[in-house]
Coordinates of C-alpha atoms in Angstrom, one line a residue:
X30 CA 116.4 -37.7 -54.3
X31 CA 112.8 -38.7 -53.6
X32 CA 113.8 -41.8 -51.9
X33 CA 116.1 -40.2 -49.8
X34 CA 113.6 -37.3 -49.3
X35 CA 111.0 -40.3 -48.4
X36 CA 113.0 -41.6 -46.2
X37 CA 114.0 -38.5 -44.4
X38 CA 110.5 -37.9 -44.1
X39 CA 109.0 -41.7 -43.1
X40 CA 112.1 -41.5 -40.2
X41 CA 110.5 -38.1 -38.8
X42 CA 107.5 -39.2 -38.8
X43 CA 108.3 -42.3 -36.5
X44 CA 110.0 -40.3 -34.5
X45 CA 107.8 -38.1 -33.5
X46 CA 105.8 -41.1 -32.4
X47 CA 108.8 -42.1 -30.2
X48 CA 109.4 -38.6 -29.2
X49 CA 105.7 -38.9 -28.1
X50 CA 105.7 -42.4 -26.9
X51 CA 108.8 -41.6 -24.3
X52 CA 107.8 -38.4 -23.2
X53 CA 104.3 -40.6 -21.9
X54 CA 106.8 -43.3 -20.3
X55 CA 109.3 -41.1 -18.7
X56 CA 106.6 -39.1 -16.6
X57 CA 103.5 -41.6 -16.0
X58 CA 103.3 -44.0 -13.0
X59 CA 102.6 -47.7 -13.9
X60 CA 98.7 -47.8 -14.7
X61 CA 96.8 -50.5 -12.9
X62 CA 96.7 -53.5 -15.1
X63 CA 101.0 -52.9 -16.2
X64 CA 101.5 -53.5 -12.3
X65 CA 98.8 -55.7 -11.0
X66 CA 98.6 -57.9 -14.4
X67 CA 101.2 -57.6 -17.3
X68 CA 104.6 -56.7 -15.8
X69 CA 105.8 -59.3 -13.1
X70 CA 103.2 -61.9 -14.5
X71 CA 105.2 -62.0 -17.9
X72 CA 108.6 -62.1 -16.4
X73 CA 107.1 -65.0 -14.8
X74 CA 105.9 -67.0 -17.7
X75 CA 109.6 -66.5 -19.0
X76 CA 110.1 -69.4 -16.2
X77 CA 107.7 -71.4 -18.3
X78 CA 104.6 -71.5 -16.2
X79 CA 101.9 -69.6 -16.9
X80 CA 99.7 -70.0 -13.6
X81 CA 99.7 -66.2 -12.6
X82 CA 96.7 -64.4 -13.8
X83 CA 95.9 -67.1 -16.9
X84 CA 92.8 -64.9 -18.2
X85 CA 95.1 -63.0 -21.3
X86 CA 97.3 -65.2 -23.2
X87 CA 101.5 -64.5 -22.7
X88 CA 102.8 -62.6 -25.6
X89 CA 102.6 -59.0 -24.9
X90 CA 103.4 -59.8 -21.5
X91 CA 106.6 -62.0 -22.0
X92 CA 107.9 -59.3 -24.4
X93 CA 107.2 -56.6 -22.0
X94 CA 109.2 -58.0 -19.6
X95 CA 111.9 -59.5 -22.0
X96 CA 114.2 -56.3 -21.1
X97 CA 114.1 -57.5 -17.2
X98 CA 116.1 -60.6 -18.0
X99 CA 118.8 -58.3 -18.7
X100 CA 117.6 -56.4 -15.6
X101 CA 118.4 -59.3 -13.0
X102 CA 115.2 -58.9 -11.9
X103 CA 114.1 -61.7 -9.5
X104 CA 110.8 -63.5 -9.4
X105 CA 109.3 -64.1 -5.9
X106 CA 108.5 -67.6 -7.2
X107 CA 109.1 -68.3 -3.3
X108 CA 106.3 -65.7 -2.0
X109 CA 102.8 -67.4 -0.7
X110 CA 101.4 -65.3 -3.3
X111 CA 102.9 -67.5 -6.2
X112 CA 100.7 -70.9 -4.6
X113 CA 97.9 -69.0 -4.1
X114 CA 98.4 -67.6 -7.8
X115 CA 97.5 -63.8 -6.1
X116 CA 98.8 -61.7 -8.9
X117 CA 98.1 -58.3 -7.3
X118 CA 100.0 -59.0 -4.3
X119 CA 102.8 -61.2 -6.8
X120 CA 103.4 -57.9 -8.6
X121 CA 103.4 -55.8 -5.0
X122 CA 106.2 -58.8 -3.9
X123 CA 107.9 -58.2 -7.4
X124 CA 108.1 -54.9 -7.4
X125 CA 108.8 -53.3 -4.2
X126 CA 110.0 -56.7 -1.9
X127 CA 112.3 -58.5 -4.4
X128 CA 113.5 -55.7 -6.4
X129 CA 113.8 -52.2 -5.7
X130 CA 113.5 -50.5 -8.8
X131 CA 109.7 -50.7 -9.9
X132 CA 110.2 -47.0 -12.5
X133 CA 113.5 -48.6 -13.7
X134 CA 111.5 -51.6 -14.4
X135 CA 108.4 -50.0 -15.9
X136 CA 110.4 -47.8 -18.2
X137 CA 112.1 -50.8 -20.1
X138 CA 109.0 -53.3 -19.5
X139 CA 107.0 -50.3 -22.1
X140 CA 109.7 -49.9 -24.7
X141 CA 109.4 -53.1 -26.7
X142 CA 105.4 -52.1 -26.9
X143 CA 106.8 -48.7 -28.1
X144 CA 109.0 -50.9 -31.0
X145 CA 106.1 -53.1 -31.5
X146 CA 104.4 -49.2 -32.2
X147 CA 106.9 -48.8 -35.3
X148 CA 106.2 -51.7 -36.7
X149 CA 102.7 -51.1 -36.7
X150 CA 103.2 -47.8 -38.3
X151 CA 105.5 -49.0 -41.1
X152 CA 102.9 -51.8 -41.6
X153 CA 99.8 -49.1 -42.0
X154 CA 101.7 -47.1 -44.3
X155 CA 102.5 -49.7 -46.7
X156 CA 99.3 -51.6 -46.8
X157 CA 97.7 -48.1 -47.4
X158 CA 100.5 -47.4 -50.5
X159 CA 99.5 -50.5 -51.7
X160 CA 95.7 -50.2 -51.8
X161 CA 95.5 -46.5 -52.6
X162 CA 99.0 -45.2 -53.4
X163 CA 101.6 -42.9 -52.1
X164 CA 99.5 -40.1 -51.1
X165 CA 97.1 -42.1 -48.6
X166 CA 100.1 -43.6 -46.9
X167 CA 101.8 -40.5 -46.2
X168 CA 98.2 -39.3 -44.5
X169 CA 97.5 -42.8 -43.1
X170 CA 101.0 -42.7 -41.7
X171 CA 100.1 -39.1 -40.1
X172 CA 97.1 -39.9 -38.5
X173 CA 98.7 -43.0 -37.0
X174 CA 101.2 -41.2 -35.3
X175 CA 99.5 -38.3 -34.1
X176 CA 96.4 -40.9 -32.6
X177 CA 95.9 -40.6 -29.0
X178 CA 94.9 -43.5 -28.4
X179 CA 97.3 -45.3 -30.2
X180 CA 100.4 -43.3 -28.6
X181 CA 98.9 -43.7 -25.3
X182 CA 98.8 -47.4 -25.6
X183 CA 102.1 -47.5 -27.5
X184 CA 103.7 -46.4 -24.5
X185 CA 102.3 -49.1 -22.3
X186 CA 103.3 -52.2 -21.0
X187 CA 100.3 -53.9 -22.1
X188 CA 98.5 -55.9 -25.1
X189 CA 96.0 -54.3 -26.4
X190 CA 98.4 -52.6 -28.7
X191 CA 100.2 -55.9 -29.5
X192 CA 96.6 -57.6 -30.2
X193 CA 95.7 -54.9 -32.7
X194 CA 99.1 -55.6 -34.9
X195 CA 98.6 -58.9 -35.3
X196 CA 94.5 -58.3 -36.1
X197 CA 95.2 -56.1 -38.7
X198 CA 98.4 -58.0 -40.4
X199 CA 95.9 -61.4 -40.1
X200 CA 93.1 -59.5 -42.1
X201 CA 96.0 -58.3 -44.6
X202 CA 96.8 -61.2 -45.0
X203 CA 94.0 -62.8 -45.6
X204 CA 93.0 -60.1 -48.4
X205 CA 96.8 -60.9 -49.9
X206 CA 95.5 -64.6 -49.7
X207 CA 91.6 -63.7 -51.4
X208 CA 93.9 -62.1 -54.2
X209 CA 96.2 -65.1 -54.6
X210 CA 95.4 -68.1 -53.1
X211 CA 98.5 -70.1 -52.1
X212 CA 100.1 -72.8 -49.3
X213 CA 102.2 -69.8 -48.2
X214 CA 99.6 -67.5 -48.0
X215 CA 97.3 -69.9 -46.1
X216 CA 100.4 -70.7 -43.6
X217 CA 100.7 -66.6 -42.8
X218 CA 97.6 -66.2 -42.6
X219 CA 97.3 -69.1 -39.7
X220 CA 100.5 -68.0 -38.3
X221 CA 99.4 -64.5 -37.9
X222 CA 96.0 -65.4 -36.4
X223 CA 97.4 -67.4 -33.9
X224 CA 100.6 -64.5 -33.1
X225 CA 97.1 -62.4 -32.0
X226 CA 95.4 -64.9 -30.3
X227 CA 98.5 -64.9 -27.9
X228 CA 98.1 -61.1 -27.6
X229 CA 93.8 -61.0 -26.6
X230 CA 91.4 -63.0 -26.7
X231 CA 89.8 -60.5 -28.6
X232 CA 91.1 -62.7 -31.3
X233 CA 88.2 -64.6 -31.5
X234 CA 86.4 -61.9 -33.4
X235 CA 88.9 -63.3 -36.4
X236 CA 87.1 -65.9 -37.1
X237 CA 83.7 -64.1 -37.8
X238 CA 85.7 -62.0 -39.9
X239 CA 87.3 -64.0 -41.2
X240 CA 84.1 -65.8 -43.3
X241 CA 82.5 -62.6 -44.1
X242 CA 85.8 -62.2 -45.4
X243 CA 85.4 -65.2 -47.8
X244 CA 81.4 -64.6 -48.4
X245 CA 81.5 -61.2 -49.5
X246 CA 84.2 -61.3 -51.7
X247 CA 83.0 -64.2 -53.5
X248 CA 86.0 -66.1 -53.7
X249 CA 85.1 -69.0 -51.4
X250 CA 85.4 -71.2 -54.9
X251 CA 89.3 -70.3 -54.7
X252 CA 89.3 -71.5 -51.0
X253 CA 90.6 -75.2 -51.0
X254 CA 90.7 -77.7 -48.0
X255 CA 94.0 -78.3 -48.1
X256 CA 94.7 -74.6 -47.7
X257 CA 92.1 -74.8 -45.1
X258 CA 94.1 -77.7 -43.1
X259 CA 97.4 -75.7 -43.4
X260 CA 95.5 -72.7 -41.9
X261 CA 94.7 -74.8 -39.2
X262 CA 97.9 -76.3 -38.6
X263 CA 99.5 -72.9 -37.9
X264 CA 97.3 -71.6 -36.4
X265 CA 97.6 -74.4 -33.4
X266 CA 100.8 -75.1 -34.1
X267 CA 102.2 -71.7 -33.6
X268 CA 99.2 -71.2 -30.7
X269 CA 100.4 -74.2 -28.4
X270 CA 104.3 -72.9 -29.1
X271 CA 103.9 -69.7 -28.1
X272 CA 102.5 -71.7 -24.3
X273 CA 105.7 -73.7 -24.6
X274 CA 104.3 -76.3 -26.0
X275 CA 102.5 -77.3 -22.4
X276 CA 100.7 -80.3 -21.5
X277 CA 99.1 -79.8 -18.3
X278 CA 95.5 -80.9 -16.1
X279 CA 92.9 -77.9 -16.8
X280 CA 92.6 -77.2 -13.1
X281 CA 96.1 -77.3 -12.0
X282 CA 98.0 -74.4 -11.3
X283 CA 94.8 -72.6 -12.2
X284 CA 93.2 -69.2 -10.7
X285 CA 90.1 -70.1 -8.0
X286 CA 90.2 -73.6 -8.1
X287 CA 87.4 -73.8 -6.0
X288 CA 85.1 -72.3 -8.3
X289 CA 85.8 -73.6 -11.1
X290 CA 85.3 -77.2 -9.8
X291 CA 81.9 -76.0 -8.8
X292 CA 81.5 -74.8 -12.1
X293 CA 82.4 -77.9 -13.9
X294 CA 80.1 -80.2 -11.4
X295 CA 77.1 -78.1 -12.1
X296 CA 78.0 -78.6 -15.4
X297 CA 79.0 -82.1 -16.1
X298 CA 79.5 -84.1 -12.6
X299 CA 82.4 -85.8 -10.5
X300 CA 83.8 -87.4 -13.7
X301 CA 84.6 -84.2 -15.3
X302 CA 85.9 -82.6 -12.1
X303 CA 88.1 -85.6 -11.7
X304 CA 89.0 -85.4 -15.3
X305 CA 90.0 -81.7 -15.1
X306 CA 92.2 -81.9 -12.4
X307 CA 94.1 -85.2 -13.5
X308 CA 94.3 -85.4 -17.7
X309 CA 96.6 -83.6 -19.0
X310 CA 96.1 -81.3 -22.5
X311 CA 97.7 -79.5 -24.6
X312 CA 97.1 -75.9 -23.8
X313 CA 95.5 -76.1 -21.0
X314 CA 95.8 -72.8 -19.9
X315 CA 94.1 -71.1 -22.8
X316 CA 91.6 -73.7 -23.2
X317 CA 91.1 -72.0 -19.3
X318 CA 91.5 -68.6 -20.6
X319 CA 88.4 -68.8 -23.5
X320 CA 86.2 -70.1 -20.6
X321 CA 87.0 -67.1 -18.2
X322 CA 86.3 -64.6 -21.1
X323 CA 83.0 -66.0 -21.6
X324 CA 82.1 -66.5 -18.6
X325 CA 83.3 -62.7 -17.5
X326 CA 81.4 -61.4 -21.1
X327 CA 78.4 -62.8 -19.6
X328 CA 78.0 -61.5 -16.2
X329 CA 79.2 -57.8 -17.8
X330 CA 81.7 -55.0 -15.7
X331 CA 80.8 -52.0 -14.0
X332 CA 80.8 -49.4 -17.2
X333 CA 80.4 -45.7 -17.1
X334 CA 79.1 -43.7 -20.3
X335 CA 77.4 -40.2 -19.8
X336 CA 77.2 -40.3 -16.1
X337 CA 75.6 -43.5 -15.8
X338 CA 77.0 -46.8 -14.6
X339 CA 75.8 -49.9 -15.5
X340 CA 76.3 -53.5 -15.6
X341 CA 74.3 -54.4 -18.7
X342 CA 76.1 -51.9 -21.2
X343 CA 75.1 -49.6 -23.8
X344 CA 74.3 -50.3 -27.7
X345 CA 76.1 -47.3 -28.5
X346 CA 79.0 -47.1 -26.1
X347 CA 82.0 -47.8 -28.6
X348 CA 80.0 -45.2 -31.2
X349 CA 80.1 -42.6 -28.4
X350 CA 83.4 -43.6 -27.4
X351 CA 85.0 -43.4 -31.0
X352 CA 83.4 -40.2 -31.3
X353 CA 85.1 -38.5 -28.2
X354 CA 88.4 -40.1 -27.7
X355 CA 89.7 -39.2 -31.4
X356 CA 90.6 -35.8 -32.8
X357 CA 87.8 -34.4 -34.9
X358 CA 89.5 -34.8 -38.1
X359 CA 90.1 -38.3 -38.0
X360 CA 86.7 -38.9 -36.6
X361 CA 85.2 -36.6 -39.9
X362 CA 87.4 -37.7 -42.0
X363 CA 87.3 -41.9 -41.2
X364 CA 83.4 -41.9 -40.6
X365 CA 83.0 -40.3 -44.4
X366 CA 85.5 -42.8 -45.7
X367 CA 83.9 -45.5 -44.5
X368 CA 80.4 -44.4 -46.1
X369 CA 82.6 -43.6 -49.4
X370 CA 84.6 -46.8 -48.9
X371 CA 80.6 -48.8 -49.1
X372 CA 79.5 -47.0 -52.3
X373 CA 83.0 -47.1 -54.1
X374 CA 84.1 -49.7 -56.7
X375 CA 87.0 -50.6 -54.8
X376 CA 87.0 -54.2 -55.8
X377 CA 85.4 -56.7 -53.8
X378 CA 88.0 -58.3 -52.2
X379 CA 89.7 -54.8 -51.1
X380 CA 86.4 -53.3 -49.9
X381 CA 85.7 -56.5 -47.6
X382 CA 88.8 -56.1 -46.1
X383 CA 88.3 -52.4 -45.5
X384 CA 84.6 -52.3 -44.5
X385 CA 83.8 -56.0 -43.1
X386 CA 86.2 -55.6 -40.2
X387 CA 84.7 -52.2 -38.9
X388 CA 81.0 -53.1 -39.6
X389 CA 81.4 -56.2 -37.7
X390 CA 83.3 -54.4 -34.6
X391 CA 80.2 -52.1 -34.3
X392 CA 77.8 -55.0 -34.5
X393 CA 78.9 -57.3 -32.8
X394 CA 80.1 -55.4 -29.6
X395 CA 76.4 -53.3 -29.5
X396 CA 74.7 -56.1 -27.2
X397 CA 78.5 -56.4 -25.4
X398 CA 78.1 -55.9 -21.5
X399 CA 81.6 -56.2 -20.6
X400 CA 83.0 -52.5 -22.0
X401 CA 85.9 -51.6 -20.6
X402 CA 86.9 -49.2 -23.1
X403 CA 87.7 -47.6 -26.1
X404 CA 91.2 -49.8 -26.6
X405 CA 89.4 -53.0 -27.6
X406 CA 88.8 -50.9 -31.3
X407 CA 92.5 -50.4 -31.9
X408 CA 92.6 -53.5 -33.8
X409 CA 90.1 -51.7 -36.5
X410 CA 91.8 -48.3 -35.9
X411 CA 94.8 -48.6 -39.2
X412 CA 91.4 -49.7 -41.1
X413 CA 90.0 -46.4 -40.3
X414 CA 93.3 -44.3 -41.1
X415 CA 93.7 -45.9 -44.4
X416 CA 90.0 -44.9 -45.4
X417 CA 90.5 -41.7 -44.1
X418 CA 93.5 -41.4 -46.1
X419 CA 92.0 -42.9 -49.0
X420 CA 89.3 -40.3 -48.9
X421 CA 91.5 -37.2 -47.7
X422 CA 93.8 -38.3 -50.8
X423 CA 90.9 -38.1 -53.2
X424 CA 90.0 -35.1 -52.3
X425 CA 93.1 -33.6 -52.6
X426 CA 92.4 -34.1 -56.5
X427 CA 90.0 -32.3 -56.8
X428 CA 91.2 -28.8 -56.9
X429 CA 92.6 -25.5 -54.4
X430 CA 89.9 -25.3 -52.3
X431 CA 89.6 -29.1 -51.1
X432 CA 93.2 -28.9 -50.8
X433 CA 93.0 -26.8 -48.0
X434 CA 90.1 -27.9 -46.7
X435 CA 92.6 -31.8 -46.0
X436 CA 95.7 -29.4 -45.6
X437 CA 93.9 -27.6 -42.6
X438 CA 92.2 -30.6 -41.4
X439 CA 95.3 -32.6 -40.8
X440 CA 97.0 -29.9 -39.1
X441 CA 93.8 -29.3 -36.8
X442 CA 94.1 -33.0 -36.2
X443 CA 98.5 -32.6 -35.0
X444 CA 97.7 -29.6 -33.4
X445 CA 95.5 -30.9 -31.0
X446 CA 97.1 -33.9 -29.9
X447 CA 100.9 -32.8 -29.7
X448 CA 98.8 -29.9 -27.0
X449 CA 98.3 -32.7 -25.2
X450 CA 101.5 -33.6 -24.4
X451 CA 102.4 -35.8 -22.6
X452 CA 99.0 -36.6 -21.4
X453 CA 97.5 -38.8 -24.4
X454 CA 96.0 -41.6 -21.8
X455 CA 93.3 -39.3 -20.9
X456 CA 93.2 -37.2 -24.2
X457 CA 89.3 -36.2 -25.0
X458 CA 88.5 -33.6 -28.4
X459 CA 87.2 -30.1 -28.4
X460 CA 83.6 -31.3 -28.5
X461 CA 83.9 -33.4 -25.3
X462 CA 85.3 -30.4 -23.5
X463 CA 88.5 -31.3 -23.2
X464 CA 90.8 -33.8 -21.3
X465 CA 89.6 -32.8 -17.7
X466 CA 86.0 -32.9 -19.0
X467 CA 86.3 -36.6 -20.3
X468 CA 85.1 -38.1 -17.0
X469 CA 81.6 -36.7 -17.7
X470 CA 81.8 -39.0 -20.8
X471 CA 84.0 -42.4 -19.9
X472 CA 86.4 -43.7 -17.0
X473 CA 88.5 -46.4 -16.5
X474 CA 91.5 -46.9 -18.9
X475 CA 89.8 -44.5 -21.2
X476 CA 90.7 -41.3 -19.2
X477 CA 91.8 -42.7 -15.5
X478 CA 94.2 -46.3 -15.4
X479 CA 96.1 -44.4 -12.1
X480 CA 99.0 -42.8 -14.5
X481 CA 99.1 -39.5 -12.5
X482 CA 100.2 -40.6 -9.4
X483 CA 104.1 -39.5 -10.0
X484 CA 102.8 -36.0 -10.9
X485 CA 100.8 -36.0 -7.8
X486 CA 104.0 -36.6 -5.5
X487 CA 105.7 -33.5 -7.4
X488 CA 102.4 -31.5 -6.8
X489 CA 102.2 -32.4 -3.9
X490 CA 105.9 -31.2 -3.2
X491 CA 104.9 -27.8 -4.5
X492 CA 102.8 -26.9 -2.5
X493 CA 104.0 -28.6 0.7
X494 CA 101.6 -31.1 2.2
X495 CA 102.7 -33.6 4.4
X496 CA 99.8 -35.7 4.5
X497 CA 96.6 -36.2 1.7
X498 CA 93.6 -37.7 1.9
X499 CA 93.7 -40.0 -1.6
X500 CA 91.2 -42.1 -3.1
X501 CA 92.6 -42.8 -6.7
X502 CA 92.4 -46.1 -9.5
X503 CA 95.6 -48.0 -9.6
X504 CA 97.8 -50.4 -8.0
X505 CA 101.0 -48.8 -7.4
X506 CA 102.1 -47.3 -3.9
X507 CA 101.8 -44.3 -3.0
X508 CA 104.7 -44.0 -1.0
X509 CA 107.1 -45.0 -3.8
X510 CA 106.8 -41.2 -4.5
X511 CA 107.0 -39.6 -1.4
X512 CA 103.6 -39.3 -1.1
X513 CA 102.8 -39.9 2.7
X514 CA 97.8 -40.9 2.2
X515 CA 95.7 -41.8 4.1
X516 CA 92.2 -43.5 3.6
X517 CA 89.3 -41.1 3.0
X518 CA 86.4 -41.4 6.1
X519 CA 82.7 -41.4 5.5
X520 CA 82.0 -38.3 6.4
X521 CA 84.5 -36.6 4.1
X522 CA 82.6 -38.1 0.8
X523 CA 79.6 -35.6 1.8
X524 CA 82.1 -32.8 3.0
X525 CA 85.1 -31.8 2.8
X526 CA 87.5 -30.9 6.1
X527 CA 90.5 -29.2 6.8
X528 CA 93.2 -30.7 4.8
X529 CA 94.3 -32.1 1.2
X530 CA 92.3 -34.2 -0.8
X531 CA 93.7 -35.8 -4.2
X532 CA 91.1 -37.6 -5.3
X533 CA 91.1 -39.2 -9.2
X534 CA 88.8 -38.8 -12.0
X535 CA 87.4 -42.6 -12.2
X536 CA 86.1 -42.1 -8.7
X537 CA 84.8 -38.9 -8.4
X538 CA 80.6 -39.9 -8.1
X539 CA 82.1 -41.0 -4.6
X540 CA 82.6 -37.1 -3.3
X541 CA 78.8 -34.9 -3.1
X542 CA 81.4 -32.3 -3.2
X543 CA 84.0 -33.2 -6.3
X544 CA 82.7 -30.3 -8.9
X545 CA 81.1 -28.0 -6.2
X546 CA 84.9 -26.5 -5.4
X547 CA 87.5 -24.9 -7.6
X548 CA 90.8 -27.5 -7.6
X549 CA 94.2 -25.8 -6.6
X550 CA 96.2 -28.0 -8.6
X551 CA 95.8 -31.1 -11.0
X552 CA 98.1 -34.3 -11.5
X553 CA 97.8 -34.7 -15.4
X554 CA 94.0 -34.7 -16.2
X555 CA 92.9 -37.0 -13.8
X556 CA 93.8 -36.4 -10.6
X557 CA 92.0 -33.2 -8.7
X558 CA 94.2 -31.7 -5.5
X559 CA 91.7 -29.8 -3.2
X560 CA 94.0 -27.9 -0.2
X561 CA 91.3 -26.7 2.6
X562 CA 94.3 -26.0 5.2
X563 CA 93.4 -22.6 5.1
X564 CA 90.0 -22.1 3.6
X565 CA 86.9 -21.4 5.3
X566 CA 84.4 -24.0 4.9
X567 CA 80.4 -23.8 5.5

């Protein structure tokens, strides 16, 4: 009876994250990465070239689009836009030219991201069971699936979700590994790295880890070369397969050719440019991919925090971000974990697994100047749920009171994310005012990726408007949902005139007018609808 009771209880639980996930997929418009970047570039690599948009390796992107086979979707491999490897316009082709189903399409291309989601789950609940026992997996299993952030991106067609399974599985596994060193464990463990180094490149923060890993639990001793070697072998081994095993020239078939053999004179001469574009390599096109990332790290992206922009970052934007984008019981609840996680005996292998990971996350991203959002910390996020559910569970020990103190905490903490439904992507706590507050605080995919824009067709429905003047942040066409725009002028960005404005939440420094006037209507949380048909105006 407790199995079954278990069970009954583990299958609600995962479905409320579905329940969740789908309500997010069946109403939100394809953000602009799914359509610009994952969706028709992954059902292209399924063709076994990996030319279009090279910069993020192919995993989440091949499964993504895996239900499209079965689709017959059809590649505009035949488009100008395939030669000149111009993946918005490839996607615009793919979409709306070749095929004529581009929601169809988006549905399916997010639900293996969604299963990928379960997984995840089922994996954060029993690494928690096995570190800290039933208890703290039931409440690390909670907090998973009533996470904003992690339902949001469970329910898109993109990788950072995917990159953030395999991170964490590769650090369990290398703790498993620390505890018992073995040929097996030293294969997973390579096999796992490499499984997220096809999701993000963010996988390079493994390696780092990885050795603080090794030094703080004192077990480097254990560590043996051969074990090292077979690490090694997966690792590339599993790496180069999951490119198809591809032997290509670095600069063929290659984003801005032109640049990069610029680039590579500067940097080395004729003989390397001429070496580039005629020796073949194995995986070329990641060896491509690492030197994009660093060289777009380096020259930073155009972040907002607080109602600043800025090119050069901030040392405490992923602090701030944490801090705002989670409900305030995980946030409470993780941040004291982690302090009683440091001072703990846990174990030294158990505490570097729990604590290294985080601290170096912090660290190492405080001089970053390329922040593009809270989503590149999922992959320490289940490490934060199981110390909050360590910590939560402890306390529920320790008599009536601190019961209810957890028991209210975690309800506070559903409460105010199943409120949000279905509108998780731009979800902000009580303390940052709310969703339609957040874009005093962040932008971009952290509150506005352009996932209103099928709401903004039905508002726009409602209240009858033929024509809108929109300015919003994605890729998708407007049109697709009967929403007839036009560009904004000039002169409307200091006032407004007489008609309908829809203007979205990433852009709204653009409009001297955007908070001086009352909205008539909102798409989601992101997208304000001004309607000045029949208002006087000074």
């Amino acid at each position: 009876m407790h199995r079954a009771f278990g069970l009954l209880a583990g299958m609600v639980l995962l479905s409320a994250l579905a329940v969740q996930a789908l309500g997010f997929v069946s109403v939100k418009a394809p953000t602009a990465d799914e359509f610009a970047h994952h969706i028709a570039n992954g059902y292209s690599y399924w063709k076994g070239d990996f030319r279009m948009n090279p910069v993020s390796p192919p995993l989440p992107r091949m499964l993504a689009a895996f239900p499209l086979l079965f689709l017959q979707a059809k590649a505009p491999l035949d488009h100008p836009s395939w030669e000149t490897i111009d993946s918005p316009e490839f996607a615009r082709q793919f979409f709306y030219h070749y095929n004529h189903e581009p929601d169809r399409f988006v549905f399916w291309a997010r639900l293996p991201i969604l299963a990928v989601s379960l997984c995840f789950a089922m994996a954060v609940f029993l690494c928690a069971r096995s570190l800290f026992g039933p208890a703290a997996a039931w409440i690390s299993l909670l907090l998973y699936v009533f996470c904003p952030d992690i339902i949001a991106h469970s329910s898109l067609a993109t990788s950072d979700l995917t990159v953030a399974f395999f991170f964490f599985l590769s650090l369990w596994a290398l703790e498993m590994y620390l505890e018992r060193p073995s040929a097996r464990a030293a294969l997973l463990v390579g096999a796992l790295a490499a499984l997220t180094f096809l999701s993000k490149l963010t996988a390079l923060f493994l390696f780092p880890i990885f050795g603080l890993m090794v030094l703080f639990s004192g077990e480097g001793k254990a560590v043996r070369m051969t074990h090292v070697l077979l690490f090694a072998g997966a690792l590339l081994g599993v790496l180069w397969a999951g490119y198809g095993f591809e032997v290509k020239p670095l600069l063929v078939h290659t984003p801005d050719p032109a640049k990069k053999i610029e680039f590579i004179r500067q940097l080395a001469g004729d003989r390397a440019v001429h070496w580039a574009m005629t020796v073949p390599i194995p995986l070329s096109t990641f060896v491509a991919a690492l030197a994009g990332l660093f060289f777009t790290r380096a020259a930073g992206t155009n972040a907002f925090l607080m109602g600043e922009w800025s090119t050069r970052g901030w040392w405490y934007y992923y602090f701030v971000a944490f801090a705002v984008k989670n409900t305030l019981p995980f946030v409470a609840l993780s941040v004291t974990g982690f302090v009683q996680a440091c001072v703990a005996n846990l174990g030294r292998i158990r505490k570097t697994f729990l604590v290294v990971p985080i601290a170096f996350f912090f660290i190492a991203t405080m001089p970053d100047r390329a922040q593009a959002g809270i989503r590149y910390f999922l992959p320490v996020y289940p490490l934060l749920m199981i110390l909050a559910a360590a910590w939560a569970a402890a306390l529920l020990k320790r008599g009536v009171l601190w019961r209810s103190v957890i028991v209210v905490l975690l309800a506070y903490h559903v409460v105010s994310v199943v409120t949000t439904y279905p509108h998780y992507l731009s979800y902000f706590n009580e303390v940052a005012g709310g969703p339609r507050k957040g874009y005093r605080w962040l932008r971009d995919s952290n509150l506005d990726w352009g996932q209103d824009l099928k709401a903004l067709g039905d508002v726009l429905r409602q209240i009858h408007a033929d024509e809108v003047v929109l300015f919003y942040y994605g890729s998708a066409d407007p049109a697709q949902y009967g929403i007839r725009a036009r560009p904004v002028r000039e002169a409307e960005m200091r006032a407004p005139e007489h008609t309908v404005y829809a203007l979205a939440a990433h852009h709204m420094d653009s409009f001297a007018w955007y908070d001086d006037y009352t909205p008539d209507a909102w798409a989601g949380n992101t997208i304000r609808v001004y309607d000045f048909r029949n208002k006087a105006l000074p």
